[in-house]
Amino acid sequence: MKKIFLTILLCLLAINLSHSQSKYSGKIEAGFLKFGLTTVQVDPGPDWQGYNLDEEQNGLDLNFVNGFKFGNRFYAGAGVGYLNFEGINGFAIFSDFEYLFANSRLTPLINLRIGYNQIYNQYENGNGSGLGEVGLGLNYKISEQYSLYWKSGILVSQQSLIFPIRMGFRF
């Protein structure tokens, strides 16, 4: 009984400490998605209608991320996004992790994004795909609560390698 009580007490203490060191933070960002190359080669069958991004379309995205800032440097959140690849619309849902290298006004950042997206292309009901993205960028702290950032990296999704360039506002 003492072990159970002690375990519950330690868990409550850990939750309280982690909550007191974290605070809500949100991000809104817009980006340009430069098509790089197709990552899969398909031997076409009779029902094949082309690659998911069959004309090697560039895209635009708009994302909103809700999460928590832990300390002054680490951010973790979940987001939703709207995608448009030159007329092919879609959406994305993802987890977002970001680390700032320093607590200064201007600092480098590294970002990791893992999730799922769905585009409505030439196939009936469109195509869904996992997504993985890693990026580097710069964060400019306006105040303790607000910052602007720019980042770029590599995104793998929809049988394609894509180079995103994003600008965002963290609040």
PDB file of C-alpha atoms in Angstrom:
ATOM      1  CA  MET A   1       0.000   0.000   0.000  1.00  0.00           C
ATOM      2  CA  LYS A   2       2.888   2.367   0.804  1.00  0.00           C
ATOM      3  CA  LYS A   3       4.448   1.702  -2.607  1.00  0.00           C
ATOM      4  CA  ILE A   4       1.193   2.543  -4.410  1.00  0.00           C
ATOM      5  CA  PHE A   5       0.732   5.718  -2.369  1.00  0.00           C
ATOM      6  CA  LEU A   6       4.359   6.743  -2.966  1.00  0.00           C
ATOM      7  CA  THR A   7       4.062   6.029  -6.713  1.00  0.00           C
ATOM      8  CA  ILE A   8       0.875   8.115  -6.991  1.00  0.00           C
ATOM      9  CA  LEU A   9       2.461  10.929  -4.999  1.00  0.00           C
ATOM     10  CA  LEU A  10       5.572  10.922  -7.230  1.00  0.00           C
ATOM     11  CA  CYS A  11       3.416  10.904 -10.388  1.00  0.00           C
ATOM     12  CA  LEU A  12       1.353  13.859  -9.126  1.00  0.00           C
ATOM     13  CA  LEU A  13       4.527  15.725  -8.204  1.00  0.00           C
ATOM     14  CA  ALA A  14       6.051  15.067 -11.652  1.00  0.00           C
ATOM     15  CA  ILE A  15       2.866  16.236 -13.395  1.00  0.00           C
ATOM     16  CA  ASN A  16       2.770  19.372 -11.246  1.00  0.00           C
ATOM     17  CA  LEU A  17       6.437  20.169 -11.902  1.00  0.00           C
ATOM     18  CA  SER A  18       6.175  19.576 -15.653  1.00  0.00           C
ATOM     19  CA  HIS A  19       3.004  21.666 -15.830  1.00  0.00           C
ATOM     20  CA  SER A  20       4.570  24.541 -13.922  1.00  0.00           C
ATOM     21  CA  GLN A  21       7.544  24.606 -16.326  1.00  0.00           C
ATOM     22  CA  SER A  22       5.425  24.467 -19.479  1.00  0.00           C
ATOM     23  CA  LYS A  23       3.038  26.972 -20.958  1.00  0.00           C
ATOM     24  CA  TYR A  24       0.621  27.046 -23.866  1.00  0.00           C
ATOM     25  CA  SER A  25       1.963  28.304 -27.157  1.00  0.00           C
ATOM     26  CA  GLY A  26       0.557  28.431 -30.659  1.00  0.00           C
ATOM     27  CA  LYS A  27       1.969  28.958 -34.127  1.00  0.00           C
ATOM     28  CA  ILE A  28       0.527  30.024 -37.447  1.00  0.00           C
ATOM     29  CA  GLU A  29       2.660  29.578 -40.533  1.00  0.00           C
ATOM     30  CA  ALA A  30       2.527  29.785 -44.316  1.00  0.00           C
ATOM     31  CA  GLY A  31       4.845  28.048 -46.705  1.00  0.00           C
ATOM     32  CA  PHE A  32       5.911  27.378 -50.261  1.00  0.00           C
ATOM     33  CA  LEU A  33       6.473  23.698 -51.103  1.00  0.00           C
ATOM     34  CA  LYS A  34       8.996  23.266 -53.940  1.00  0.00           C
ATOM     35  CA  PHE A  35       8.657  19.891 -55.676  1.00  0.00           C
ATOM     36  CA  GLY A  36      12.008  18.085 -55.774  1.00  0.00           C
ATOM     37  CA  LEU A  37      11.601  14.607 -57.209  1.00  0.00           C
ATOM     38  CA  THR A  38       9.453  11.502 -57.193  1.00  0.00           C
ATOM     39  CA  THR A  39      10.769   8.989 -54.663  1.00  0.00           C
ATOM     40  CA  VAL A  40       9.057   5.903 -56.128  1.00  0.00           C
ATOM     41  CA  GLN A  41       9.209   4.446 -59.620  1.00  0.00           C
ATOM     42  CA  VAL A  42       5.991   2.669 -60.657  1.00  0.00           C
ATOM     43  CA  ASP A  43       5.557   0.009 -63.305  1.00  0.00           C
ATOM     44  CA  PRO A  44       2.152   1.219 -64.568  1.00  0.00           C
ATOM     45  CA  GLY A  45      -0.778  -1.164 -64.642  1.00  0.00           C
ATOM     46  CA  PRO A  46      -4.120  -0.743 -66.430  1.00  0.00           C
ATOM     47  CA  ASP A  47      -5.732   1.299 -63.589  1.00  0.00           C
ATOM     48  CA  TRP A  48      -2.734   3.540 -62.942  1.00  0.00           C
ATOM     49  CA  GLN A  49      -3.548   7.220 -63.408  1.00  0.00           C
ATOM     50  CA  GLY A  50      -0.150   8.700 -62.638  1.00  0.00           C
ATOM     51  CA  TYR A  51       1.893   9.651 -59.609  1.00  0.00           C
ATOM     52  CA  ASN A  52       0.181  11.386 -56.675  1.00  0.00           C
ATOM     53  CA  LEU A  53       1.664  14.703 -57.823  1.00  0.00           C
ATOM     54  CA  ASP A  54       1.620  13.667 -61.483  1.00  0.00           C
ATOM     55  CA  GLU A  55       2.743  16.992 -62.951  1.00  0.00           C
ATOM     56  CA  GLU A  56       5.434  17.653 -60.334  1.00  0.00           C
ATOM     57  CA  GLN A  57       3.371  20.487 -58.839  1.00  0.00           C
ATOM     58  CA  ASN A  58       4.743  23.008 -56.366  1.00  0.00           C
ATOM     59  CA  GLY A  59       2.465  23.793 -53.453  1.00  0.00           C
ATOM     60  CA  LEU A  60       1.406  26.200 -50.754  1.00  0.00           C
ATOM     61  CA  ASP A  61       0.396  25.377 -47.193  1.00  0.00           C
ATOM     62  CA  LEU A  62      -1.155  27.154 -44.250  1.00  0.00           C
ATOM     63  CA  ASN A  63      -0.716  25.543 -40.807  1.00  0.00           C
ATOM     64  CA  PHE A  64      -1.994  26.157 -37.305  1.00  0.00           C
ATOM     65  CA  VAL A  65      -0.191  24.420 -34.428  1.00  0.00           C
ATOM     66  CA  ASN A  66      -1.220  24.257 -30.752  1.00  0.00           C
ATOM     67  CA  GLY A  67       1.239  23.050 -28.188  1.00  0.00           C
ATOM     68  CA  PHE A  68       3.353  23.693 -25.153  1.00  0.00           C
ATOM     69  CA  LYS A  69       6.644  25.441 -24.666  1.00  0.00           C
ATOM     70  CA  PHE A  70       8.887  23.678 -22.150  1.00  0.00           C
ATOM     71  CA  GLY A  71      11.393  26.115 -20.695  1.00  0.00           C
ATOM     72  CA  ASN A  72      12.653  28.674 -23.190  1.00  0.00           C
ATOM     73  CA  ARG A  73      13.861  26.367 -25.933  1.00  0.00           C
ATOM     74  CA  PHE A  74      11.698  23.277 -26.565  1.00  0.00           C
ATOM     75  CA  TYR A  75       8.270  23.304 -28.193  1.00  0.00           C
ATOM     76  CA  ALA A  76       5.942  20.325 -28.800  1.00  0.00           C
ATOM     77  CA  GLY A  77       2.543  20.524 -30.402  1.00  0.00           C
ATOM     78  CA  ALA A  78      -0.054  19.122 -32.780  1.00  0.00           C
ATOM     79  CA  GLY A  79      -1.190  20.877 -35.906  1.00  0.00           C
ATOM     80  CA  VAL A  80      -3.548  20.953 -38.860  1.00  0.00           C
ATOM     81  CA  GLY A  81      -2.840  22.388 -42.263  1.00  0.00           C
ATOM     82  CA  TYR A  82      -4.384  23.224 -45.616  1.00  0.00           C
ATOM     83  CA  LEU A  83      -2.472  22.142 -48.735  1.00  0.00           C
ATOM     84  CA  ASN A  84      -2.756  23.338 -52.343  1.00  0.00           C
ATOM     85  CA  PHE A  85      -0.509  21.814 -55.017  1.00  0.00           C
ATOM     86  CA  GLU A  86      -1.420  23.983 -58.040  1.00  0.00           C
ATOM     87  CA  GLY A  87      -5.121  23.147 -57.800  1.00  0.00           C
ATOM     88  CA  ILE A  88      -4.853  19.843 -55.928  1.00  0.00           C
ATOM     89  CA  ASN A  89      -6.289  20.604 -52.485  1.00  0.00           C
ATOM     90  CA  GLY A  90      -5.714  18.657 -49.314  1.00  0.00           C
ATOM     91  CA  PHE A  91      -5.101  18.735 -45.588  1.00  0.00           C
ATOM     92  CA  ALA A  92      -2.462  17.594 -43.117  1.00  0.00           C
ATOM     93  CA  ILE A  93      -2.451  16.593 -39.452  1.00  0.00           C
ATOM     94  CA  PHE A  94       0.877  16.293 -37.676  1.00  0.00           C
ATOM     95  CA  SER A  95       2.944  16.458 -34.520  1.00  0.00           C
ATOM     96  CA  ASP A  96       5.479  19.277 -34.390  1.00  0.00           C
ATOM     97  CA  PHE A  97       8.694  19.440 -32.354  1.00  0.00           C
ATOM     98  CA  GLU A  98      11.013  22.413 -32.314  1.00  0.00           C
ATOM     99  CA  TYR A  99      14.211  23.229 -30.463  1.00  0.00           C
ATOM    100  CA  LEU A 100      15.824  26.666 -30.203  1.00  0.00           C
ATOM    101  CA  PHE A 101      19.606  26.510 -29.777  1.00  0.00           C
ATOM    102  CA  ALA A 102      19.880  29.578 -27.522  1.00  0.00           C
ATOM    103  CA  ASN A 103      17.707  31.910 -25.473  1.00  0.00           C
ATOM    104  CA  SER A 104      18.767  35.022 -27.413  1.00  0.00           C
ATOM    105  CA  ARG A 105      16.824  37.416 -29.624  1.00  0.00           C
ATOM    106  CA  LEU A 106      18.040  35.720 -32.839  1.00  0.00           C
ATOM    107  CA  THR A 107      18.787  31.994 -32.670  1.00  0.00           C
ATOM    108  CA  PRO A 108      18.920  28.944 -34.950  1.00  0.00           C
ATOM    109  CA  LEU A 109      16.204  26.313 -34.636  1.00  0.00           C
ATOM    110  CA  ILE A 110      15.690  22.711 -35.652  1.00  0.00           C
ATOM    111  CA  ASN A 111      12.249  21.300 -36.398  1.00  0.00           C
ATOM    112  CA  LEU A 112      10.784  17.798 -36.768  1.00  0.00           C
ATOM    113  CA  ARG A 113       7.292  17.145 -38.089  1.00  0.00           C
ATOM    114  CA  ILE A 114       5.624  13.722 -38.387  1.00  0.00           C
ATOM    115  CA  GLY A 115       2.072  13.102 -39.513  1.00  0.00           C
ATOM    116  CA  TYR A 116      -0.405  12.325 -42.281  1.00  0.00           C
ATOM    117  CA  ASN A 117      -1.777  14.219 -45.259  1.00  0.00           C
ATOM    118  CA  GLN A 118      -4.567  13.679 -47.757  1.00  0.00           C
ATOM    119  CA  ILE A 119      -4.730  15.246 -51.219  1.00  0.00           C
ATOM    120  CA  TYR A 120      -7.632  15.103 -53.650  1.00  0.00           C
ATOM    121  CA  ASN A 121      -5.891  14.428 -56.949  1.00  0.00           C
ATOM    122  CA  GLN A 122      -6.807  12.482 -60.105  1.00  0.00           C
ATOM    123  CA  TYR A 123      -7.658   9.323 -58.133  1.00  0.00           C
ATOM    124  CA  GLU A 124     -11.165   8.748 -56.815  1.00  0.00           C
ATOM    125  CA  ASN A 125     -11.163   9.856 -53.136  1.00  0.00           C
ATOM    126  CA  GLY A 126      -7.584  11.142 -53.572  1.00  0.00           C
ATOM    127  CA  ASN A 127      -4.474   9.772 -51.868  1.00  0.00           C
ATOM    128  CA  GLY A 128      -3.391   9.690 -48.241  1.00  0.00           C
ATOM    129  CA  SER A 129       0.224   9.510 -47.207  1.00  0.00           C
ATOM    130  CA  GLY A 130       2.436   9.703 -44.169  1.00  0.00           C
ATOM    131  CA  LEU A 131       4.678  12.728 -43.925  1.00  0.00           C
ATOM    132  CA  GLY A 132       8.041  13.310 -42.381  1.00  0.00           C
ATOM    133  CA  GLU A 133       9.860  16.608 -42.335  1.00  0.00           C
ATOM    134  CA  VAL A 134      13.078  17.903 -40.845  1.00  0.00           C
ATOM    135  CA  GLY A 135      14.061  21.544 -41.053  1.00  0.00           C
ATOM    136  CA  LEU A 136      16.468  24.225 -39.928  1.00  0.00           C
ATOM    137  CA  GLY A 137      15.807  27.907 -39.555  1.00  0.00           C
ATOM    138  CA  LEU A 138      16.095  31.133 -37.601  1.00  0.00           C
ATOM    139  CA  ASN A 139      13.884  32.387 -34.794  1.00  0.00           C
ATOM    140  CA  TYR A 140      13.596  36.111 -33.999  1.00  0.00           C
ATOM    141  CA  LYS A 141      12.174  36.808 -30.537  1.00  0.00           C
ATOM    142  CA  ILE A 142      10.004  39.956 -30.561  1.00  0.00           C
ATOM    143  CA  SER A 143       9.218  39.615 -26.850  1.00  0.00           C
ATOM    144  CA  GLU A 144       9.105  36.816 -24.286  1.00  0.00           C
ATOM    145  CA  GLN A 145       5.741  35.717 -25.695  1.00  0.00           C
ATOM    146  CA  TYR A 146       5.980  36.462 -29.443  1.00  0.00           C
ATOM    147  CA  SER A 147       8.460  35.487 -32.125  1.00  0.00           C
ATOM    148  CA  LEU A 148       8.813  35.245 -35.893  1.00  0.00           C
ATOM    149  CA  TYR A 149      10.639  32.419 -37.607  1.00  0.00           C
ATOM    150  CA  TRP A 150      11.803  31.245 -41.012  1.00  0.00           C
ATOM    151  CA  LYS A 151      12.714  27.643 -41.759  1.00  0.00           C
ATOM    152  CA  SER A 152      13.403  25.302 -44.625  1.00  0.00           C
ATOM    153  CA  GLY A 153      14.171  21.628 -44.918  1.00  0.00           C
ATOM    154  CA  ILE A 154      13.176  18.351 -46.515  1.00  0.00           C
ATOM    155  CA  LEU A 155       9.637  16.926 -46.582  1.00  0.00           C
ATOM    156  CA  VAL A 156       8.890  13.374 -47.728  1.00  0.00           C
ATOM    157  CA  SER A 157       5.234  12.765 -48.594  1.00  0.00           C
ATOM    158  CA  GLN A 158       2.935  11.694 -51.455  1.00  0.00           C
ATOM    159  CA  GLN A 159       5.705   9.651 -53.133  1.00  0.00           C
ATOM    160  CA  SER A 160       7.721  12.873 -53.423  1.00  0.00           C
ATOM    161  CA  LEU A 161      10.674  14.740 -51.986  1.00  0.00           C
ATOM    162  CA  ILE A 162       9.599  18.341 -51.352  1.00  0.00           C
ATOM    163  CA  PHE A 163      11.586  21.351 -50.139  1.00  0.00           C
ATOM    164  CA  PRO A 164       9.398  23.547 -47.873  1.00  0.00           C
ATOM    165  CA  ILE A 165      10.172  27.196 -47.154  1.00  0.00           C
ATOM    166  CA  ARG A 166       8.043  28.513 -44.274  1.00  0.00           C
ATOM    167  CA  MET A 167       7.534  31.712 -42.342  1.00  0.00           C
ATOM    168  CA  GLY A 168       5.611  31.729 -39.086  1.00  0.00           C
ATOM    169  CA  PHE A 169       4.482  33.598 -36.025  1.00  0.00           C
ATOM    170  CA  ARG A 170       4.663  32.008 -32.552  1.00  0.00           C
ATOM    171  CA  PHE A 171       2.470  33.313 -29.737  1.00  0.00           C
TER     172      PHE A 171
END
